[in-house]
Short mmCIF file of C-alpha atoms in Angstrom, two decimals:
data_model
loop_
_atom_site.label_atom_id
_atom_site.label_comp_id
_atom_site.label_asym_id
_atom_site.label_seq_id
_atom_site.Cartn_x
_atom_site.Cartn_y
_atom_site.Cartn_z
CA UNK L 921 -54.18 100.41 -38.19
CA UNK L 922 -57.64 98.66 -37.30
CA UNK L 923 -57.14 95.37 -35.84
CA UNK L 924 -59.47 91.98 -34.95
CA UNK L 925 -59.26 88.50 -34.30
CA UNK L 926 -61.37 85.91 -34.45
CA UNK L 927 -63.24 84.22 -31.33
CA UNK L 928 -65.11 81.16 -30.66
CA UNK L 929 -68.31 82.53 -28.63
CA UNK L 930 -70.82 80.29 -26.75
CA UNK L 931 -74.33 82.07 -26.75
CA UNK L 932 -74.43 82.74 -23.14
CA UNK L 933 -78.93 82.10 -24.45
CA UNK L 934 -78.64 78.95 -25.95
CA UNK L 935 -74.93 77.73 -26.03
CA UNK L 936 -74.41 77.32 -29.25
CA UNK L 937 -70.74 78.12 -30.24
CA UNK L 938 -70.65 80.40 -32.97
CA UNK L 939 -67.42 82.56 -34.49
CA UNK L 940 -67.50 85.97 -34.22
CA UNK L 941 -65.05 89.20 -35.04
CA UNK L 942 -63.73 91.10 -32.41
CA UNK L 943 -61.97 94.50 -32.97
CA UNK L 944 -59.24 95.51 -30.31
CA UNK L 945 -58.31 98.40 -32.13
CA UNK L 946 -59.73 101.03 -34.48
CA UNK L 947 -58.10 104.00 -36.14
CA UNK L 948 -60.73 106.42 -37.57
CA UNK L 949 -58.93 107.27 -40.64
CA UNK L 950 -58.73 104.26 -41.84
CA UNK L 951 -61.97 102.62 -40.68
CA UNK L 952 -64.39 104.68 -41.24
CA UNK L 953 -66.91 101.95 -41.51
CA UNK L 954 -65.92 100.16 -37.86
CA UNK L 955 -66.49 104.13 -36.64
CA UNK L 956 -69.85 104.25 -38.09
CA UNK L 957 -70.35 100.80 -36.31
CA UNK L 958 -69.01 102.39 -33.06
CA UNK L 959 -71.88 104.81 -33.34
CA UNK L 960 -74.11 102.99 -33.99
CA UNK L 961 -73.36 100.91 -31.15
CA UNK L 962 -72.54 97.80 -32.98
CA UNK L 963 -68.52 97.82 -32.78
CA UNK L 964 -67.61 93.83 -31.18
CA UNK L 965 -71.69 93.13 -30.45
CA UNK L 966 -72.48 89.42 -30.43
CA UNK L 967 -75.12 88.11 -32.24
CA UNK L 968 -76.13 84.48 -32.46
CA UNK L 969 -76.83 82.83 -35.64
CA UNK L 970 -78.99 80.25 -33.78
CA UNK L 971 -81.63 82.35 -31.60
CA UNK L 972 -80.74 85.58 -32.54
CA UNK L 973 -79.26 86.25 -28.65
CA UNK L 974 -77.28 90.11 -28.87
CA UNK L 975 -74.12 90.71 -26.80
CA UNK L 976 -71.52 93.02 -26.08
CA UNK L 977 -68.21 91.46 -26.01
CA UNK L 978 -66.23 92.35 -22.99
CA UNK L 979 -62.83 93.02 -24.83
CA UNK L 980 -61.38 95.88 -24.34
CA UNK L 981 -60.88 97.96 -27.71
CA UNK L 982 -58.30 101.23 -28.09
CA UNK L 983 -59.93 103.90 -30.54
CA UNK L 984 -57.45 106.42 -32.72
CA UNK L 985 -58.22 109.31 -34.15
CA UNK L 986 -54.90 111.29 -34.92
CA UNK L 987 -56.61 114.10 -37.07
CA UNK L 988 -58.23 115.09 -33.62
CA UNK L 989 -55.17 113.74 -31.11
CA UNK L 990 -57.45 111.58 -29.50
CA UNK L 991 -56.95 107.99 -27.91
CA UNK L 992 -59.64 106.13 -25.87
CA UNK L 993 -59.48 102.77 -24.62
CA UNK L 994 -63.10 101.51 -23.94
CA UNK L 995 -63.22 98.22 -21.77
CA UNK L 996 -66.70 96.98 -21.28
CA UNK L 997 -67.22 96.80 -17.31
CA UNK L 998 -69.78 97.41 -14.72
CA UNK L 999 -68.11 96.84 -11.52
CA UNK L 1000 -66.59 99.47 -10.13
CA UNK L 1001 -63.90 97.72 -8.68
CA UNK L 1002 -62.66 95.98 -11.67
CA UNK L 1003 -63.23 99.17 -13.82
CA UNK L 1004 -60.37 101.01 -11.21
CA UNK L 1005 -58.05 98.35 -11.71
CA UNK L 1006 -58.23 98.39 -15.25
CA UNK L 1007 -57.42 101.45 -15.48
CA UNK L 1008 -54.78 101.32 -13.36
CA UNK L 1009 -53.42 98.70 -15.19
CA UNK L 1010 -53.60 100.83 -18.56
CA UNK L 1011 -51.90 103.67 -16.57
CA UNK L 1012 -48.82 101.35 -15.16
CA UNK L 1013 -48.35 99.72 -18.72
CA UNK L 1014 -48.32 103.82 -20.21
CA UNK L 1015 -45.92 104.75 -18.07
CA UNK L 1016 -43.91 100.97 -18.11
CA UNK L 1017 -43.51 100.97 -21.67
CA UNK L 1018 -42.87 104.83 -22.39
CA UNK L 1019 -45.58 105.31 -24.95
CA UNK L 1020 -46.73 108.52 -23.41
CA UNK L 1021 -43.75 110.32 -24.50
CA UNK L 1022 -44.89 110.03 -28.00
CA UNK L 1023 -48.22 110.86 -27.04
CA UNK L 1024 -47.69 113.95 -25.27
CA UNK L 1025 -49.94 115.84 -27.66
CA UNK L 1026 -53.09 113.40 -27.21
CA UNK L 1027 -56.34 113.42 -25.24
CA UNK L 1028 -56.16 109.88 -23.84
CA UNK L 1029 -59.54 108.67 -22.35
CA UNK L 1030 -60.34 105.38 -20.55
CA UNK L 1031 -64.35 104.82 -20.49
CA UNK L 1032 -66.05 101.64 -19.41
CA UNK L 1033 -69.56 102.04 -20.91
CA UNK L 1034 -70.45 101.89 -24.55
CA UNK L 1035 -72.71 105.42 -24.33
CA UNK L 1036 -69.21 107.50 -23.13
CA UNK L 1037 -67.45 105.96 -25.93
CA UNK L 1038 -69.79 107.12 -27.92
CA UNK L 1039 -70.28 110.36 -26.58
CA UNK L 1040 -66.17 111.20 -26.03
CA UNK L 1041 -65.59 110.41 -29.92
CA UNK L 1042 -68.79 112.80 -30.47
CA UNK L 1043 -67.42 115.88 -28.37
CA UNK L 1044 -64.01 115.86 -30.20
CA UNK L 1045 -65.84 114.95 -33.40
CA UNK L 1046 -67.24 118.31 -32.81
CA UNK L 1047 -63.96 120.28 -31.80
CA UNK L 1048 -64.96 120.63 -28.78
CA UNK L 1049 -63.37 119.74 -25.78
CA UNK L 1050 -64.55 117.02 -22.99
CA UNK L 1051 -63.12 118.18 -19.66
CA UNK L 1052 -65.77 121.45 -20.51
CA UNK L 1053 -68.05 119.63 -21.64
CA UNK L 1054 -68.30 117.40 -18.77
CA UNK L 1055 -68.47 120.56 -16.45
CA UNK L 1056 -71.58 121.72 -18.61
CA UNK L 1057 -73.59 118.34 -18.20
CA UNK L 1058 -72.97 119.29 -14.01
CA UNK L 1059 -74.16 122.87 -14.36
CA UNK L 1060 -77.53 121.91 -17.03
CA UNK L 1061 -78.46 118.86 -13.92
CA UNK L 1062 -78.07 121.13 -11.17
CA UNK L 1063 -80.47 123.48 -12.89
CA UNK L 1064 -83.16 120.89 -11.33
CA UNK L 1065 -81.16 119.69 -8.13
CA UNK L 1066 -83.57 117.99 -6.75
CA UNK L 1067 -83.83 115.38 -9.59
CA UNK L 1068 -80.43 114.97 -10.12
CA UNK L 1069 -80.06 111.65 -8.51
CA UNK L 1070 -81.78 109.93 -11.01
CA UNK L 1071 -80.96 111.80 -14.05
CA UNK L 1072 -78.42 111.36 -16.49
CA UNK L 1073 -76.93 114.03 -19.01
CA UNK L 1074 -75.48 113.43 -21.97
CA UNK L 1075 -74.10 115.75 -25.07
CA UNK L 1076 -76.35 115.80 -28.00
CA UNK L 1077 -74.92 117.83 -30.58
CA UNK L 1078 -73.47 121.19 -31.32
CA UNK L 1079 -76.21 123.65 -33.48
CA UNK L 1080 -75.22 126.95 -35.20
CA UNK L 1081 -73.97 128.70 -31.80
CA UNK L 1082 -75.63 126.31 -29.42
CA UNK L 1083 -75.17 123.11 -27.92
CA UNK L 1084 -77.46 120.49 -27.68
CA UNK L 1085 -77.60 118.28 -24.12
CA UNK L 1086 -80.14 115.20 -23.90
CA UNK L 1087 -81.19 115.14 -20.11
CA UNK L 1088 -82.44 111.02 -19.27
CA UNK L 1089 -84.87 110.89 -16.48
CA UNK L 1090 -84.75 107.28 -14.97
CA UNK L 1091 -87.47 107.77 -12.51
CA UNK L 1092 -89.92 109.43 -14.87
CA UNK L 1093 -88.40 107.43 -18.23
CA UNK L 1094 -89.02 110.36 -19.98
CA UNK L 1095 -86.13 112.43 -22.46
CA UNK L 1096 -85.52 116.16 -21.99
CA UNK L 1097 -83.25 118.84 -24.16
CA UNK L 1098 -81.31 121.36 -22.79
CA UNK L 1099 -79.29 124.04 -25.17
CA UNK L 1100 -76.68 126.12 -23.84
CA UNK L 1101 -74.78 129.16 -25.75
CA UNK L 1102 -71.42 128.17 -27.77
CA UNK L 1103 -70.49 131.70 -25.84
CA UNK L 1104 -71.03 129.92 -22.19
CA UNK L 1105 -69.04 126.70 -23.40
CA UNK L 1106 -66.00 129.42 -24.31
CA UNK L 1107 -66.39 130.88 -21.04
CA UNK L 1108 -66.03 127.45 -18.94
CA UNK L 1109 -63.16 126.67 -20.96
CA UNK L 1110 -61.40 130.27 -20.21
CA UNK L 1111 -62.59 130.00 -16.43
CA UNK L 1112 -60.69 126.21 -16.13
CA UNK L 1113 -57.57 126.94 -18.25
CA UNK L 1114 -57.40 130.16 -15.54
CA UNK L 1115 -57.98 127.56 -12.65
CA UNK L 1116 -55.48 125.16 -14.13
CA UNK L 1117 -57.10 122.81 -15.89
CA UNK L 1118 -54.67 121.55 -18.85
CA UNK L 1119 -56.28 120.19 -22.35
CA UNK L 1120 -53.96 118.18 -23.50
CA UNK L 1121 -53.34 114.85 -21.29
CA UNK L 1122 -49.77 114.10 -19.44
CA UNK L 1123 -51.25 110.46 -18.73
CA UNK L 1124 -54.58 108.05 -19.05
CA UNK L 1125 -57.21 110.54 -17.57
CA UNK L 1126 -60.83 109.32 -16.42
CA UNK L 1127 -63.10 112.26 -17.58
CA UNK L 1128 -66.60 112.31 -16.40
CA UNK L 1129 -69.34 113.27 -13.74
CA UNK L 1130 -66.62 112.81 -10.35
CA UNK L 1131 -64.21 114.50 -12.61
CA UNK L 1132 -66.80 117.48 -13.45
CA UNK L 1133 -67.72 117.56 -9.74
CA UNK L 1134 -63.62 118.16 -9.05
CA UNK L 1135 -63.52 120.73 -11.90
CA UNK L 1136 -66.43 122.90 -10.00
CA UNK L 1137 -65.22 122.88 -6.81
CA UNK L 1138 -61.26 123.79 -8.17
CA UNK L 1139 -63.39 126.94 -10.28
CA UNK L 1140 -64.92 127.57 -7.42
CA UNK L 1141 -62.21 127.94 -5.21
CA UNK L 1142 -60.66 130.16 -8.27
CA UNK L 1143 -63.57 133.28 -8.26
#
């Protein structure tokens, strides 16, 4: 079941207090309109009545999407500090209130930043799965190593027997593509279930670049 409340919201422009909606929760099947919003990038996005002034709340919001066993809790957050902490949090109240045992079938995803949201519901939208995925963004950015600092990789979209990566270059502010083989995504995935990697989740998992960069070096190790 979707759920909101409402919230009194000073325009952090022009201080006018306004009301606004703000979803904590969102199951796909029976939203699909607040899952088109989350898309779109509009889930919980403030907008002033008075000047216009757009903002993302900083709620945190938990996204279900049984059909695919997937849970994600996305709580807006920049700091890195904070970000740990929340997520610790989310892991000790799991394991506190033993909702993981009915869970035990889930991918369950914590993600601070609206774009991963995105992309994590996109991946499993898909049927594909993110810990590979992750490990594929790695492998298409070290293609160009020496750029890799300031580049970001993200998964497009999966096309016929390819997938689709959009490559961001922050230095250069220019978008690239990169397509890899639907046959090299099923041979990550065989080469990590080998090494040990599980696809299902036992607890809150954090999947993304520092993850990927574990993944390699644990295949690695495993050739």
């Amino acid at each position: 079941m979707s759920i909101n409340i409402k919230q009194q919201v000073k325009c952090p422009k022009c201080g006018e207090l306004s009301e606004t909606t703000v979803w904590q929760s969102v199951t796909a099947q029976d939203s699909a309109d607040l899952k088109e919003d989350i898309l779109k990038g509009k889930l919980n996005m403030f907008c002033c009545p008075s000047c216009g002034q757009a903002a993302l709340m900083p709620d945190p919001v938990l996204y279900t999407d049984p059909d695919k066993k997937l849970m994600i809790t996305f709580a807006p957050c920049s700091d890195e500090g904070e970000r740990a902490q929340m997520y610790n949090e989310i892991q000790n109240a799991s394991g506190t209130s033993g909702e993981l045992s009915r869970l035990e079938d889930y991918n369950l995803r914590f993600v601070s930043a609206y774009n991963d949201f995105i992309e994590k519901i996109l991946i499993f939208d898909n049927s594909l799965h993110d810990k590979v995925i992750e490990l594929l963004k790695l492998l298409v950015l070290m293609q160009d190593s020496e750029n890799m600092d300031h580049r970001v990789c993200m998964f497009g979209k999966k096309d016929g027997d390819e997938l689709e990566f959009l490559v961001q270059d922050k230095r250069e502010n220019k978008l690239y593509t990169s397509r890899i083989p639907m046959q090299s995504y099923e041979t990550v995935r065989e080469q990590l279930r080998i090494s040990g990697v599980k696809y299902k989740s036992f607890d809150w998992e954090l999947v993304d670049a520092d993850y990927a960069a574990k993944l390699l070096r644990g295949v690695n190790n495993n050739l």
